[in-house]
Structures are given as structure tokens and as C-alpha cells.
mmCIF file of C-alpha atoms and ligand atoms in Angstrom:
data_model
loop_
_atom_site.group_PDB
_atom_site.id
_atom_site.type_symbol
_atom_site.label_atom_id
_atom_site.label_comp_id
_atom_site.label_asym_id
_atom_site.label_seq_id
_atom_site.Cartn_x
_atom_site.Cartn_y
_atom_site.Cartn_z
ATOM 1 C CA MET A 1 171.275 87.065 -200.918
ATOM 2 C CA LYS A 2 173.468 84.214 -201.276
ATOM 3 C CA ASN A 3 172.251 84.742 -204.578
ATOM 4 C CA ALA A 4 173.315 87.958 -205.164
ATOM 5 C CA LEU A 5 176.486 86.941 -203.733
ATOM 6 C CA ALA A 6 176.690 84.685 -206.694
ATOM 7 C CA VAL A 7 175.192 87.004 -209.267
ATOM 8 C CA LEU A 8 177.702 89.308 -207.914
ATOM 9 C CA LEU A 9 180.647 87.659 -208.150
ATOM 10 C CA ILE A 10 179.805 86.382 -211.894
ATOM 11 C CA SER A 11 179.575 89.426 -212.484
ATOM 12 C CA ILE A 12 182.627 90.749 -211.084
ATOM 13 C CA SER A 13 184.561 87.995 -213.105
ATOM 14 C CA LEU A 14 183.525 88.604 -216.253
ATOM 15 C CA LEU A 15 183.643 92.632 -216.492
ATOM 16 C CA SER A 16 186.878 92.020 -214.645
ATOM 17 C CA THR A 17 188.141 89.372 -217.051
ATOM 18 C CA VAL A 18 188.772 87.538 -214.477
ATOM 19 C CA GLY A 19 187.474 84.520 -215.549
ATOM 20 C CA PRO A 20 183.986 82.874 -215.305
ATOM 21 C CA ALA A 21 182.362 81.484 -211.623
ATOM 22 C CA PHE A 22 181.819 78.342 -211.535
ATOM 23 C CA ALA A 23 179.543 76.087 -209.002
ATOM 24 C CA GLN A 24 176.881 74.933 -207.373
ATOM 25 C CA GLU A 25 174.210 77.617 -206.927
ATOM 26 C CA ASP A 26 173.578 76.350 -203.538
ATOM 27 C CA ALA A 27 176.555 75.982 -201.881
ATOM 28 C CA LEU A 28 177.456 79.768 -201.544
ATOM 29 C CA ALA A 29 179.338 80.667 -198.265
ATOM 30 C CA GLU A 30 178.444 78.103 -195.906
ATOM 31 C CA PRO A 31 179.804 78.640 -192.346
ATOM 32 C CA ARG A 32 182.837 76.615 -191.660
ATOM 33 C CA SER A 33 183.159 75.268 -188.181
ATOM 34 C CA ALA A 34 187.223 76.515 -188.566
ATOM 35 C CA THR A 35 188.380 80.028 -189.365
ATOM 36 C CA LEU A 36 191.811 81.081 -190.106
ATOM 37 C CA ASN A 37 191.662 83.688 -187.750
ATOM 38 C CA GLU A 38 191.133 81.283 -184.908
ATOM 39 C CA ALA A 39 192.559 78.473 -185.636
ATOM 40 C CA PHE A 40 195.866 80.552 -186.462
ATOM 41 C CA GLU A 41 195.442 83.063 -183.700
ATOM 42 C CA GLY A 42 198.198 81.109 -180.771
ATOM 43 C CA CYS A 43 200.543 81.590 -184.103
ATOM 44 C CA PHE A 44 200.489 84.630 -185.939
ATOM 45 C CA LEU A 45 197.225 87.158 -187.982
ATOM 46 C CA VAL A 46 196.028 86.054 -190.683
ATOM 47 C CA GLY A 47 195.322 88.150 -193.320
ATOM 48 C CA THR A 48 193.521 89.346 -196.429
ATOM 49 C CA ALA A 49 193.841 91.981 -199.619
ATOM 50 C CA MET A 50 190.572 94.086 -200.565
ATOM 51 C CA ASN A 51 189.715 95.494 -203.552
ATOM 52 C CA ARG A 52 187.414 98.314 -204.082
ATOM 53 C CA TRP A 53 184.569 96.476 -204.773
ATOM 54 C CA PHE A 54 184.980 94.519 -201.705
ATOM 55 C CA ILE A 55 185.707 97.444 -199.351
ATOM 56 C CA MET A 56 182.733 99.744 -200.714
ATOM 57 C CA ASP A 57 180.253 96.877 -200.394
ATOM 58 C CA GLU A 58 179.365 96.464 -203.582
ATOM 59 C CA VAL A 59 179.665 92.668 -203.335
ATOM 60 C CA PRO A 60 177.296 91.653 -200.615
ATOM 61 C CA GLY A 61 178.389 89.179 -198.167
ATOM 62 C CA VAL A 62 181.955 89.763 -198.834
ATOM 63 C CA LEU A 63 182.864 92.043 -196.154
ATOM 64 C CA ASP A 64 181.056 89.397 -193.213
ATOM 65 C CA PHE A 65 182.672 86.664 -194.934
ATOM 66 C CA ALA A 66 186.324 88.124 -194.985
ATOM 67 C CA SER A 67 185.918 89.150 -190.906
ATOM 68 C CA SER A 68 184.882 85.945 -189.767
ATOM 69 C CA GLN A 69 188.076 84.476 -191.495
ATOM 70 C CA PHE A 70 190.698 86.877 -190.955
ATOM 71 C CA ASN A 71 191.749 89.479 -188.590
ATOM 72 C CA ALA A 72 194.266 91.918 -190.794
ATOM 73 C CA VAL A 73 193.242 93.674 -194.185
ATOM 74 C CA THR A 74 195.941 94.984 -196.541
ATOM 75 C CA ALA A 75 194.325 97.201 -199.337
ATOM 76 C CA GLU A 76 194.979 95.622 -203.068
ATOM 77 C CA ASN A 77 195.209 99.163 -204.073
ATOM 78 C CA ALA A 78 193.174 101.912 -202.016
ATOM 79 C CA MET A 79 196.647 103.305 -201.081
ATOM 80 C CA LYS A 80 198.894 102.999 -203.893
ATOM 81 C CA TRP A 81 199.570 106.418 -204.319
ATOM 82 C CA GLY A 82 198.259 106.678 -208.047
ATOM 83 C CA ARG A 83 194.899 105.910 -206.694
ATOM 84 C CA ILE A 84 195.018 108.480 -203.382
ATOM 85 C CA ASN A 85 196.412 110.924 -205.485
ATOM 86 C CA PRO A 86 197.227 110.529 -209.279
ATOM 87 C CA SER A 87 197.579 114.402 -209.916
ATOM 88 C CA LYS A 88 198.821 116.983 -208.264
ATOM 89 C CA GLY A 89 196.495 118.104 -205.784
ATOM 90 C CA ASP A 90 193.494 115.905 -206.352
ATOM 91 C CA TYR A 91 193.797 113.127 -203.257
ATOM 92 C CA HIS A 92 190.656 110.234 -203.123
ATOM 93 C CA PHE A 93 190.040 108.696 -199.854
ATOM 94 C CA ASP A 94 186.938 107.392 -199.849
ATOM 95 C CA ILE A 95 188.373 103.798 -200.313
ATOM 96 C CA SER A 96 190.879 103.761 -198.118
ATOM 97 C CA ASP A 97 189.027 105.826 -195.387
ATOM 98 C CA ALA A 98 186.215 103.069 -195.744
ATOM 99 C CA LEU A 99 188.413 99.928 -195.277
ATOM 100 C CA VAL A 100 190.246 101.601 -191.773
ATOM 101 C CA ASP A 101 186.483 102.268 -190.690
ATOM 102 C CA TYR A 102 186.013 98.889 -191.539
ATOM 103 C CA ALA A 103 189.105 97.306 -190.147
ATOM 104 C CA GLN A 104 188.547 98.776 -186.632
ATOM 105 C CA ALA A 105 184.727 98.587 -186.534
ATOM 106 C CA ASN A 106 185.537 94.710 -187.326
ATOM 107 C CA GLU A 107 188.945 94.285 -184.578
ATOM 108 C CA MET A 108 191.130 93.437 -187.835
ATOM 109 C CA LYS A 109 194.832 95.228 -188.005
ATOM 110 C CA VAL A 110 194.950 97.309 -191.385
ATOM 111 C CA ILE A 111 198.116 97.156 -192.928
ATOM 112 C CA GLY A 112 199.327 99.462 -195.096
ATOM 113 C CA HIS A 113 199.982 99.680 -198.089
ATOM 114 C CA THR A 114 202.658 101.347 -199.806
ATOM 115 C CA LEU A 115 204.700 103.791 -199.509
ATOM 116 C CA VAL A 116 207.945 104.319 -201.759
ATOM 117 C CA TRP A 117 207.182 101.736 -204.798
ATOM 118 C CA HIS A 118 208.341 102.536 -208.387
ATOM 119 C CA SER A 119 204.991 100.667 -209.266
ATOM 120 C CA GLN A 120 201.769 102.584 -209.271
ATOM 121 C CA THR A 121 203.718 106.021 -208.337
ATOM 122 C CA PRO A 122 202.365 108.903 -211.407
ATOM 123 C CA ASP A 123 204.817 110.126 -213.714
ATOM 124 C CA TRP A 124 203.809 113.539 -212.322
ATOM 125 C CA VAL A 125 205.952 112.675 -208.324
ATOM 126 C CA PHE A 126 209.010 112.212 -210.352
ATOM 127 C CA GLU A 127 208.898 115.238 -212.474
ATOM 128 C CA ASN A 128 208.804 119.008 -213.142
ATOM 129 C CA TRP A 129 206.452 120.798 -215.495
ATOM 130 C CA ARG A 130 208.372 120.147 -217.913
ATOM 131 C CA GLY A 131 208.390 116.801 -217.709
ATOM 132 C CA ARG A 132 212.435 116.542 -216.185
ATOM 133 C CA PRO A 133 213.377 114.907 -213.251
ATOM 134 C CA VAL A 134 213.050 116.837 -210.454
ATOM 135 C CA ASP A 135 216.058 117.290 -207.834
ATOM 136 C CA ARG A 136 216.505 115.810 -204.568
ATOM 137 C CA ASP A 137 214.746 118.442 -202.533
ATOM 138 C CA THR A 138 211.688 118.588 -204.247
ATOM 139 C CA LEU A 139 211.061 114.905 -204.507
ATOM 140 C CA LEU A 140 212.029 114.747 -200.404
ATOM 141 C CA ALA A 141 209.170 117.446 -200.126
ATOM 142 C CA ARG A 142 207.005 115.758 -202.150
ATOM 143 C CA LEU A 143 207.368 112.117 -200.699
ATOM 144 C CA GLU A 144 207.172 113.903 -196.758
ATOM 145 C CA ASN A 145 203.797 115.277 -197.929
ATOM 146 C CA HIS A 146 202.202 112.040 -199.364
ATOM 147 C CA MET A 147 203.571 110.434 -196.019
ATOM 148 C CA GLU A 148 202.048 113.580 -193.780
ATOM 149 C CA LYS A 149 198.498 113.299 -195.814
ATOM 150 C CA VAL A 150 198.366 109.574 -196.367
ATOM 151 C CA ALA A 151 200.303 108.032 -192.808
ATOM 152 C CA GLY A 152 199.056 110.955 -191.073
ATOM 153 C CA ARG A 153 195.881 111.017 -191.493
ATOM 154 C CA TYR A 154 195.544 107.022 -189.932
ATOM 155 C CA SER A 155 198.136 107.549 -187.241
ATOM 156 C CA GLY A 156 197.204 105.041 -184.741
ATOM 157 C CA ARG A 157 194.877 103.105 -187.169
ATOM 158 C CA ILE A 158 197.769 101.133 -188.902
ATOM 159 C CA HIS A 159 199.423 98.561 -187.511
ATOM 160 C CA GLY A 160 201.998 98.253 -190.033
ATOM 161 C CA TRP A 161 203.102 99.855 -193.454
ATOM 162 C CA ASP A 162 205.040 98.316 -196.122
ATOM 163 C CA VAL A 163 207.053 101.657 -196.304
ATOM 164 C CA LEU A 164 209.475 100.140 -199.578
ATOM 165 C CA ASN A 165 208.569 98.123 -202.243
ATOM 166 C CA GLU A 166 210.398 96.109 -204.370
ATOM 167 C CA ALA A 167 213.806 97.963 -204.069
ATOM 168 C CA ILE A 168 216.546 94.978 -204.601
ATOM 169 C CA LEU A 169 216.346 93.219 -207.809
ATOM 170 C CA ASP A 170 216.011 89.113 -208.357
ATOM 171 C CA ASP A 171 220.213 89.379 -207.978
ATOM 172 C CA GLY A 172 221.194 91.170 -205.115
ATOM 173 C CA SER A 173 221.524 94.304 -206.793
ATOM 174 C CA TRP A 174 219.581 97.779 -206.326
ATOM 175 C CA ARG A 175 216.367 98.743 -208.397
ATOM 176 C CA ASP A 176 217.654 101.767 -210.618
ATOM 177 C CA SER A 177 214.462 103.397 -208.947
ATOM 178 C CA PRO A 178 213.131 106.352 -209.786
ATOM 179 C CA TRP A 179 213.662 107.312 -205.911
ATOM 180 C CA ARG A 180 217.275 105.522 -205.922
ATOM 181 C CA ARG A 181 218.528 107.636 -208.177
ATOM 182 C CA ILE A 182 216.845 111.052 -206.990
ATOM 183 C CA LEU A 183 217.299 110.901 -203.458
ATOM 184 C CA GLY A 184 220.783 108.963 -203.604
ATOM 185 C CA GLU A 185 221.581 105.690 -202.408
ATOM 186 C CA ASP A 186 221.154 105.800 -199.113
ATOM 187 C CA TYR A 187 217.289 106.203 -200.402
ATOM 188 C CA VAL A 188 216.132 103.492 -197.741
ATOM 189 C CA ALA A 189 217.318 105.081 -194.834
ATOM 190 C CA THR A 190 215.586 108.399 -195.555
ATOM 191 C CA VAL A 191 212.270 106.893 -196.371
ATOM 192 C CA PHE A 192 212.420 105.279 -192.677
ATOM 193 C CA GLU A 193 213.119 107.405 -190.445
ATOM 194 C CA MET A 194 210.334 109.914 -192.362
ATOM 195 C CA ALA A 195 207.578 107.366 -192.153
ATOM 196 C CA HIS A 196 208.506 106.724 -188.062
ATOM 197 C CA ARG A 197 208.900 110.220 -187.942
ATOM 198 C CA ILE A 198 204.892 110.785 -188.953
ATOM 199 C CA ASP A 199 203.752 107.412 -187.625
ATOM 200 C CA PRO A 200 205.626 106.306 -184.866
ATOM 201 C CA GLN A 201 203.246 103.326 -183.202
ATOM 202 C CA ALA A 202 203.271 101.750 -186.690
ATOM 203 C CA GLU A 203 205.582 98.576 -187.459
ATOM 204 C CA LEU A 204 207.513 99.126 -190.460
ATOM 205 C CA TYR A 205 208.540 97.082 -193.197
ATOM 206 C CA TYR A 206 210.308 96.101 -196.179
ATOM 207 C CA ASN A 207 208.497 94.103 -198.735
ATOM 208 C CA ASP A 208 209.489 92.556 -201.623
ATOM 209 C CA TYR A 209 208.957 89.836 -204.235
ATOM 210 C CA ASN A 210 210.900 86.869 -204.809
ATOM 211 C CA MET A 211 212.011 87.297 -201.001
ATOM 212 C CA TYR A 212 213.476 83.505 -201.406
ATOM 213 C CA LEU A 213 216.493 83.397 -204.161
ATOM 214 C CA PRO A 214 219.524 83.543 -202.949
ATOM 215 C CA GLY A 215 220.790 86.906 -204.155
ATOM 216 C CA LYS A 216 218.157 88.988 -203.214
ATOM 217 C CA ARG A 217 217.839 87.211 -199.466
ATOM 218 C CA ASP A 218 221.482 88.239 -198.841
ATOM 219 C CA ALA A 219 220.657 91.793 -200.329
ATOM 220 C CA VAL A 220 217.910 92.139 -197.740
ATOM 221 C CA VAL A 221 220.048 91.029 -195.466
ATOM 222 C CA THR A 222 223.166 93.237 -196.584
ATOM 223 C CA MET A 223 220.782 96.342 -196.322
ATOM 224 C CA VAL A 224 218.416 95.341 -192.973
ATOM 225 C CA LYS A 225 221.779 95.079 -191.302
ATOM 226 C CA ASP A 226 222.924 98.392 -191.947
ATOM 227 C CA LEU A 227 220.121 100.409 -191.194
ATOM 228 C CA GLN A 228 219.952 98.297 -187.941
ATOM 229 C CA ALA A 229 223.995 98.742 -186.962
ATOM 230 C CA ARG A 230 222.711 102.875 -187.664
ATOM 231 C CA GLY A 231 219.512 102.981 -186.061
ATOM 232 C CA VAL A 232 217.569 103.077 -188.303
ATOM 233 C CA PRO A 233 213.717 102.217 -187.330
ATOM 234 C CA ILE A 234 212.761 99.081 -189.395
ATOM 235 C CA HIS A 235 210.706 96.077 -187.508
ATOM 236 C CA GLY A 236 209.706 93.430 -190.515
ATOM 237 C CA ILE A 237 210.424 91.894 -193.386
ATOM 238 C CA GLY A 238 207.984 91.262 -195.735
ATOM 239 C CA MET A 239 208.622 88.151 -197.926
ATOM 240 C CA GLN A 240 205.519 88.935 -200.908
ATOM 241 C CA GLY A 241 204.504 85.155 -201.259
ATOM 242 C CA HIS A 242 203.476 85.115 -204.863
ATOM 243 C CA PHE A 243 204.069 81.604 -205.559
ATOM 244 C CA GLY A 244 203.693 77.932 -207.209
ATOM 245 C CA ILE A 245 203.145 74.317 -206.365
ATOM 246 C CA GLY A 246 206.451 73.590 -206.882
ATOM 247 C CA ARG A 247 208.020 76.890 -206.535
ATOM 248 C CA PRO A 248 210.068 78.120 -204.204
ATOM 249 C CA SER A 249 211.690 74.522 -202.985
ATOM 250 C CA MET A 250 211.249 74.438 -199.365
ATOM 251 C CA GLU A 251 214.887 74.875 -198.809
ATOM 252 C CA ASP A 252 214.890 78.396 -200.545
ATOM 253 C CA PHE A 253 211.710 78.775 -198.621
ATOM 254 C CA THR A 254 212.865 78.133 -195.058
ATOM 255 C CA ALA A 255 216.690 79.297 -195.839
ATOM 256 C CA ALA A 256 214.873 83.041 -196.431
ATOM 257 C CA LEU A 257 212.442 82.654 -193.223
ATOM 258 C CA ASP A 258 215.362 81.974 -191.648
ATOM 259 C CA ALA A 259 217.827 84.463 -192.457
ATOM 260 C CA TYR A 260 215.255 87.302 -192.013
ATOM 261 C CA GLY A 261 214.061 86.010 -188.518
ATOM 262 C CA ALA A 262 217.906 85.955 -187.143
ATOM 263 C CA LEU A 263 217.606 89.473 -187.767
ATOM 264 C CA GLY A 264 215.596 89.789 -185.349
ATOM 265 C CA LEU A 265 212.885 91.019 -187.009
ATOM 266 C CA LYS A 266 209.206 89.969 -187.916
ATOM 267 C CA VAL A 267 208.556 88.251 -190.981
ATOM 268 C CA MET A 268 205.532 87.935 -192.819
ATOM 269 C CA ILE A 269 204.228 86.518 -195.487
ATOM 270 C CA THR A 270 201.869 89.635 -196.881
ATOM 271 C CA GLU A 271 200.735 88.989 -200.754
ATOM 272 C CA MET A 272 200.630 85.560 -200.488
ATOM 273 C CA ASP A 273 198.760 82.752 -203.404
ATOM 274 C CA VAL A 274 199.561 79.826 -204.893
ATOM 275 C CA THR A 275 199.353 79.629 -208.392
ATOM 276 C CA VAL A 276 197.509 76.711 -210.685
ATOM 277 C CA LEU A 277 198.761 77.681 -214.138
ATOM 278 C CA PRO A 278 201.785 77.827 -216.023
ATOM 279 C CA TRP A 279 204.380 80.238 -215.869
ATOM 280 C CA PRO A 280 205.052 81.769 -219.355
ATOM 281 C CA ASP A 281 208.775 80.377 -220.273
ATOM 282 C CA THR A 282 209.280 84.018 -222.055
ATOM 283 C CA LEU A 283 208.994 85.700 -218.747
ATOM 284 C CA ALA A 284 210.921 85.900 -215.447
ATOM 285 C CA VAL A 285 209.455 83.950 -213.107
ATOM 286 C CA GLY A 286 208.405 86.852 -210.136
ATOM 287 C CA ALA A 287 205.499 89.664 -209.735
ATOM 288 C CA ASP A 288 207.042 92.966 -211.553
ATOM 289 C CA ILE A 289 203.814 94.146 -212.826
ATOM 290 C CA SER A 290 205.032 95.619 -215.567
ATOM 291 C CA ALA A 291 205.680 91.837 -216.363
ATOM 292 C CA ALA A 292 202.834 90.368 -219.158
ATOM 293 C CA ALA A 293 202.865 87.786 -221.733
ATOM 294 C CA GLU A 294 200.257 86.579 -224.540
ATOM 295 C CA ASN A 295 197.661 84.028 -223.873
ATOM 296 C CA ARG A 296 197.121 80.695 -225.482
ATOM 297 C CA ASP A 297 195.333 78.116 -224.477
ATOM 298 C CA GLU A 298 198.120 75.729 -223.036
ATOM 299 C CA LEU A 299 198.567 78.723 -220.549
ATOM 300 C CA ASP A 300 194.465 78.403 -219.632
ATOM 301 C CA PRO A 301 194.214 74.826 -218.900
ATOM 302 C CA TYR A 302 191.629 75.423 -215.848
ATOM 303 C CA THR A 303 188.767 77.138 -217.468
ATOM 304 C CA GLU A 304 185.773 74.572 -216.524
ATOM 305 C CA GLY A 305 187.191 74.389 -212.753
ATOM 306 C CA LEU A 306 189.974 73.089 -210.953
ATOM 307 C CA PRO A 307 190.647 69.424 -211.283
ATOM 308 C CA ALA A 308 190.871 67.734 -208.305
ATOM 309 C CA ASP A 309 194.232 66.307 -208.277
ATOM 310 C CA ILE A 310 195.761 69.635 -209.348
ATOM 311 C CA ALA A 311 193.663 70.981 -206.145
ATOM 312 C CA GLU A 312 195.102 68.064 -204.042
ATOM 313 C CA ALA A 313 198.656 68.938 -205.000
ATOM 314 C CA GLN A 314 197.669 72.735 -204.231
ATOM 315 C CA ALA A 315 196.724 71.367 -200.981
ATOM 316 C CA GLU A 316 199.791 70.111 -200.904
ATOM 317 C CA GLN A 317 201.927 72.842 -201.852
ATOM 318 C CA TYR A 318 199.960 75.372 -199.260
ATOM 319 C CA ALA A 319 200.190 72.908 -196.116
ATOM 320 C CA ALA A 320 203.809 72.676 -196.344
ATOM 321 C CA PHE A 321 204.681 76.426 -196.325
ATOM 322 C CA PHE A 322 201.819 76.909 -193.275
ATOM 323 C CA ARG A 323 203.685 74.159 -191.163
ATOM 324 C CA GLU A 324 207.153 75.856 -192.139
ATOM 325 C CA LEU A 325 206.078 79.034 -191.368
ATOM 326 C CA VAL A 326 204.093 77.183 -187.795
ATOM 327 C CA ALA A 327 207.215 76.134 -186.554
ATOM 328 C CA ARG A 328 208.608 79.445 -187.433
ATOM 329 C CA ARG A 329 205.898 81.071 -185.072
ATOM 330 C CA ASP A 330 208.315 83.031 -182.854
ATOM 331 C CA PHE A 331 209.108 85.465 -185.174
ATOM 332 C CA VAL A 332 206.918 84.556 -188.598
ATOM 333 C CA SER A 333 203.896 87.568 -187.261
ATOM 334 C CA ARG A 334 201.545 87.198 -189.966
ATOM 335 C CA VAL A 335 200.480 85.616 -193.283
ATOM 336 C CA THR A 336 198.367 87.919 -195.302
ATOM 337 C CA PHE A 337 196.429 86.274 -198.865
ATOM 338 C CA TRP A 338 196.615 88.312 -202.003
ATOM 339 C CA GLY A 339 192.717 88.371 -202.306
ATOM 340 C CA VAL A 340 189.995 86.832 -200.538
ATOM 341 C CA SER A 341 188.501 83.896 -203.296
ATOM 342 C CA ASP A 342 189.639 82.908 -206.606
ATOM 343 C CA ALA A 343 187.227 85.293 -208.195
ATOM 344 C CA ASP A 344 188.371 88.723 -207.039
ATOM 345 C CA ASN A 345 191.903 87.943 -207.778
ATOM 346 C CA TRP A 346 194.733 89.799 -209.583
ATOM 347 C CA LYS A 347 196.267 86.304 -210.489
ATOM 348 C CA ASN A 348 193.640 85.503 -213.603
ATOM 349 C CA ASN A 349 195.223 88.806 -215.007
ATOM 350 C CA PHE A 350 198.606 88.413 -214.098
ATOM 351 C CA PRO A 351 201.216 87.512 -216.062
ATOM 352 C CA VAL A 352 198.724 86.485 -218.735
ATOM 353 C CA ARG A 353 195.781 88.772 -218.429
ATOM 354 C CA GLY A 354 192.336 87.161 -218.914
ATOM 355 C CA ARG A 355 192.978 83.676 -217.981
ATOM 356 C CA THR A 356 190.803 81.497 -214.815
ATOM 357 C CA ASP A 357 193.901 80.739 -211.981
ATOM 358 C CA HIS A 358 192.611 79.272 -208.695
ATOM 359 C CA PRO A 359 195.968 80.652 -206.399
ATOM 360 C CA MET A 360 193.074 80.768 -203.091
ATOM 361 C CA LEU A 361 191.691 79.376 -200.416
ATOM 362 C CA PHE A 362 188.219 80.109 -200.885
ATOM 363 C CA ASP A 363 186.519 79.172 -204.840
ATOM 364 C CA ARG A 364 184.403 81.696 -206.871
ATOM 365 C CA TYR A 365 182.081 81.186 -204.799
ATOM 366 C CA LEU A 366 183.403 81.376 -201.474
ATOM 367 C CA GLN A 367 183.789 78.105 -200.716
ATOM 368 C CA PRO A 368 186.846 76.438 -198.987
ATOM 369 C CA LYS A 369 188.655 74.241 -201.233
ATOM 370 C CA PRO A 370 190.926 71.753 -200.441
ATOM 371 C CA ALA A 371 193.615 73.970 -199.633
ATOM 372 C CA PHE A 372 191.580 75.438 -196.625
ATOM 373 C CA ASP A 373 191.025 72.344 -195.171
ATOM 374 C CA ALA A 374 194.938 71.487 -195.695
ATOM 375 C CA VAL A 375 195.660 75.248 -193.706
ATOM 376 C CA ILE A 376 193.762 74.086 -191.199
ATOM 377 C CA ALA A 377 195.285 71.080 -190.215
ATOM 378 C CA GLU A 378 198.803 72.148 -190.325
ATOM 379 C CA ALA A 379 197.608 75.183 -187.713
ATOM 380 C CA ALA A 380 197.125 71.887 -185.153
ATOM 381 C CA PRO A 381 200.185 73.768 -182.578
ATOM 382 C CA CYS A 382 198.775 77.243 -182.751
ATOM 383 C CA GLY A 383 196.516 76.161 -179.983
ATOM 384 C CA THR A 384 198.606 73.923 -177.839
ATOM 385 C CA GLU A 385 200.621 77.089 -176.139
HETATM 386 C C1 XIL B 1 198.893 94.585 -207.647
HETATM 387 C C2 XIL B 1 197.486 94.210 -207.503
HETATM 388 O O1 XIL B 1 196.744 93.227 -207.316
HETATM 389 C C3 XIL B 1 196.957 94.233 -208.999
HETATM 390 O O2 XIL B 1 195.123 94.168 -208.727
HETATM 391 C C4 XIL B 1 197.353 95.539 -209.348
HETATM 392 O O3 XIL B 1 196.377 95.658 -210.896
HETATM 393 C C5 XIL B 1 198.644 95.361 -209.321
HETATM 394 O O4 XIL B 1 199.158 95.585 -208.581
HETATM 395 N N1 XIL B 1 202.831 93.188 -205.716
HETATM 396 C C6 XIL B 1 202.460 94.177 -204.996
HETATM 397 C C7 XIL B 1 201.002 94.387 -205.379
HETATM 398 O O5 XIL B 1 203.021 94.911 -203.816
HETATM 399 O O6 XIL B 1 200.980 95.777 -204.951
HETATM 400 C C8 XIL B 1 200.571 93.762 -206.250
HETATM 401 O O7 XIL B 1 199.585 94.037 -206.312
HETATM 402 C C9 XIL B 1 201.142 92.533 -206.537
HETATM 403 C C10 XIL B 1 202.273 92.812 -206.773
#
């Protein structure tokens, strides 16, 4: 079983160019005394994102491992429009159904990701048969149909939906997405109200990357206050949390947490990873999935394994983030890691394809890294109330 896991994680690593797997064959997935979900039980949910191989149980052991560590789960891709409904009338619910069933069987909360996003949404959604932009009513009808098909299908089984993803740019201006162009400036209220109508029990979130940047933070606060003043249902703010060592500064991080917490909403880190790799200087720092840079040796320094000093620096960085999150457990409701282990992680391919990153708490053999112990150590206050 352990060997099967090793072989499969290695195969996934190679096939998907997520980088080679390393480590000792005999040290796979030993059970730990402490688990993330137990350690943080008195504070907040701890979640993971799962890709298709894991959800469909193609890598033996991972589903059990994930349910032993995490009490929330997000589909890394399977609930996105382009996966569920890639062409008109063509629906694929096998993976998302399996995820929701798995979560229910293991008492994990399901986070729906995501309903309205400019990425991973097929062009046909915004176009008529001539390839010209559709009018507002047509797009509204398509969105309503999509929400009914997806959010409606899982209504009552989804803890919360990332209703709107990445609507605001780093400088605080609106993203000029087809959603906003076609639905109009007030589209945010429209999509939250629609989601609430279709799944009235689900918490509804605004989710974005670089949420610690003051310009974006202030714009999100203004947007949320406007929604609240008008009685539009919104229950939480998701800071994606694609971080690095030394990024963001603790000052920016805590100022953002407090600004969102002051809105009276739940605040979550929804897609946490802490890369150890250099950011290419040709790209703006962030998680715009259309960003890409060529691989070069100096951008990929840890192909042979994570050096102990870097693992330690990563552990300290994770601990610093968790210390602040635990201190704000009154309003921080969840921290979700964007992946299970270093092997399956999207950061091996973003923003540079084919690198070997080490951004998670578990290594390529699902072994806990120094960052795992450092994070668990920060959970001490969670058990005291
Ligand atoms: C990423 C997935 O991890 C990748 O597998 C996929 O190729 C692209 O999208 N912000 C989000 C997530 O909200 O949906 C993105 O997930 C990462 C950035």
C-alpha cells in the first residue's frame, strides 16, 4: 500500500511535470499523533484542495489521509465552469459528485469554488453563435441556469460558495471582465443575490488573491460596505493566500485580516501555499493564472530536495501566519491549503511550468515537514477555551 502510494505519487509527479518525488521509500504516510483538524478544532476549520486524481481515488491512501488531517475540502478545479460545462449543454458532474459524497461520508465541509470568474470559464458563455458578446439578459439567463445546475444540485450540502472570484485588480480598480462588461457595474450585487436565491443555506464569499495589498484591500472593503448597506447577502471574505517566504509582510497581512474582520464577516485563507521558489522578475507577483514565465535553472533551485535551512525558513513563515490567524479566531473561520502535498501542488507549474516547488506542509511522500510541526505548535491556544 505504501509502495503503491510512492509509485503513484512519483507517476503523478512525472506525468504532470510537477517535479520528481524524493525521499525514503520506507517512510510513507506514518500516522501522526497530532492532526491539523484536531489541533485547530477550537479555532477554525482546516481545509485542503483536491484534484481529480485524488477525488477519484486514483492514488491509494490519499483520500483517507486527507480526511484524517482536514475537515474541509475544495475542488481544485472540478466545480469550475469550464470543467462542469465546457460546451453548451455538455455537463460533467462525476468528479464534483464524488467530492461531495466523500466529504459527506467523512464529515468534511464542502467549499464550492467558484461560480463567477473570468478564468476557466469557456468563451461560449459570453458569446452568441457569431462569436459576438451576448446581451445582459442572455448572460444573466446563462448564469442563472449554471447556478441552478451546479449550486442547485448541491444545495444544502455546500458549506460556502466562492461566489465571485478576482473581480478587483491590485490597485483597487475593477477588473474589466466580460462579466462586468456585459452585466454592468452593479453585477456584484446581482450575482450574490442570485446565489443566495439558489442555495439559501450556503455561506457566500468574495475571494481574491493579493488581498493584503492596501489598494485592493480598501476597494474590497468599500465594495462590501456598499453590499451590506443594501442588504445584499455576503458572509465572508476569502484571501487566497498564495504566499512566499517574506511575502506578504506581517504588517500588510494583519492589517488586511483586521480590515475584513471589522466588516463583521467571516475571514478565511482559502488557497494557502508558501512557495520556496524565486518569483520571476518579469511578472507581477500574484496568482493571475494567465501569468507565465520560461523556466531557467536559477528559478528552480531545489530539484533535488528542500534544503534544511529553507525548510526551516518556510516553517517560521507558516508559523508567523498561523500565529496571527489564531489570534483572530473570533472571525477567522477557515484556513484551506491549496493542495494536499508538494507532489500534487499547482505551484510546481505556476507561474513557471515544470519546476519543483515545496509549498505545502506535507512532502512528496505525505510526510510532515518542519512547517507542519511549526503550524501545529501555533494551535496551542485553540485547545484552551
Ligand atoms: C488553479 C489550479 O490549482 C490549477 O490546477 C489550474 O490549472 C488553474 O487554477 N486562484 C484560484 C484557483 O482561485 O482556482 C486557482 O487554481 C489558483 C489561483
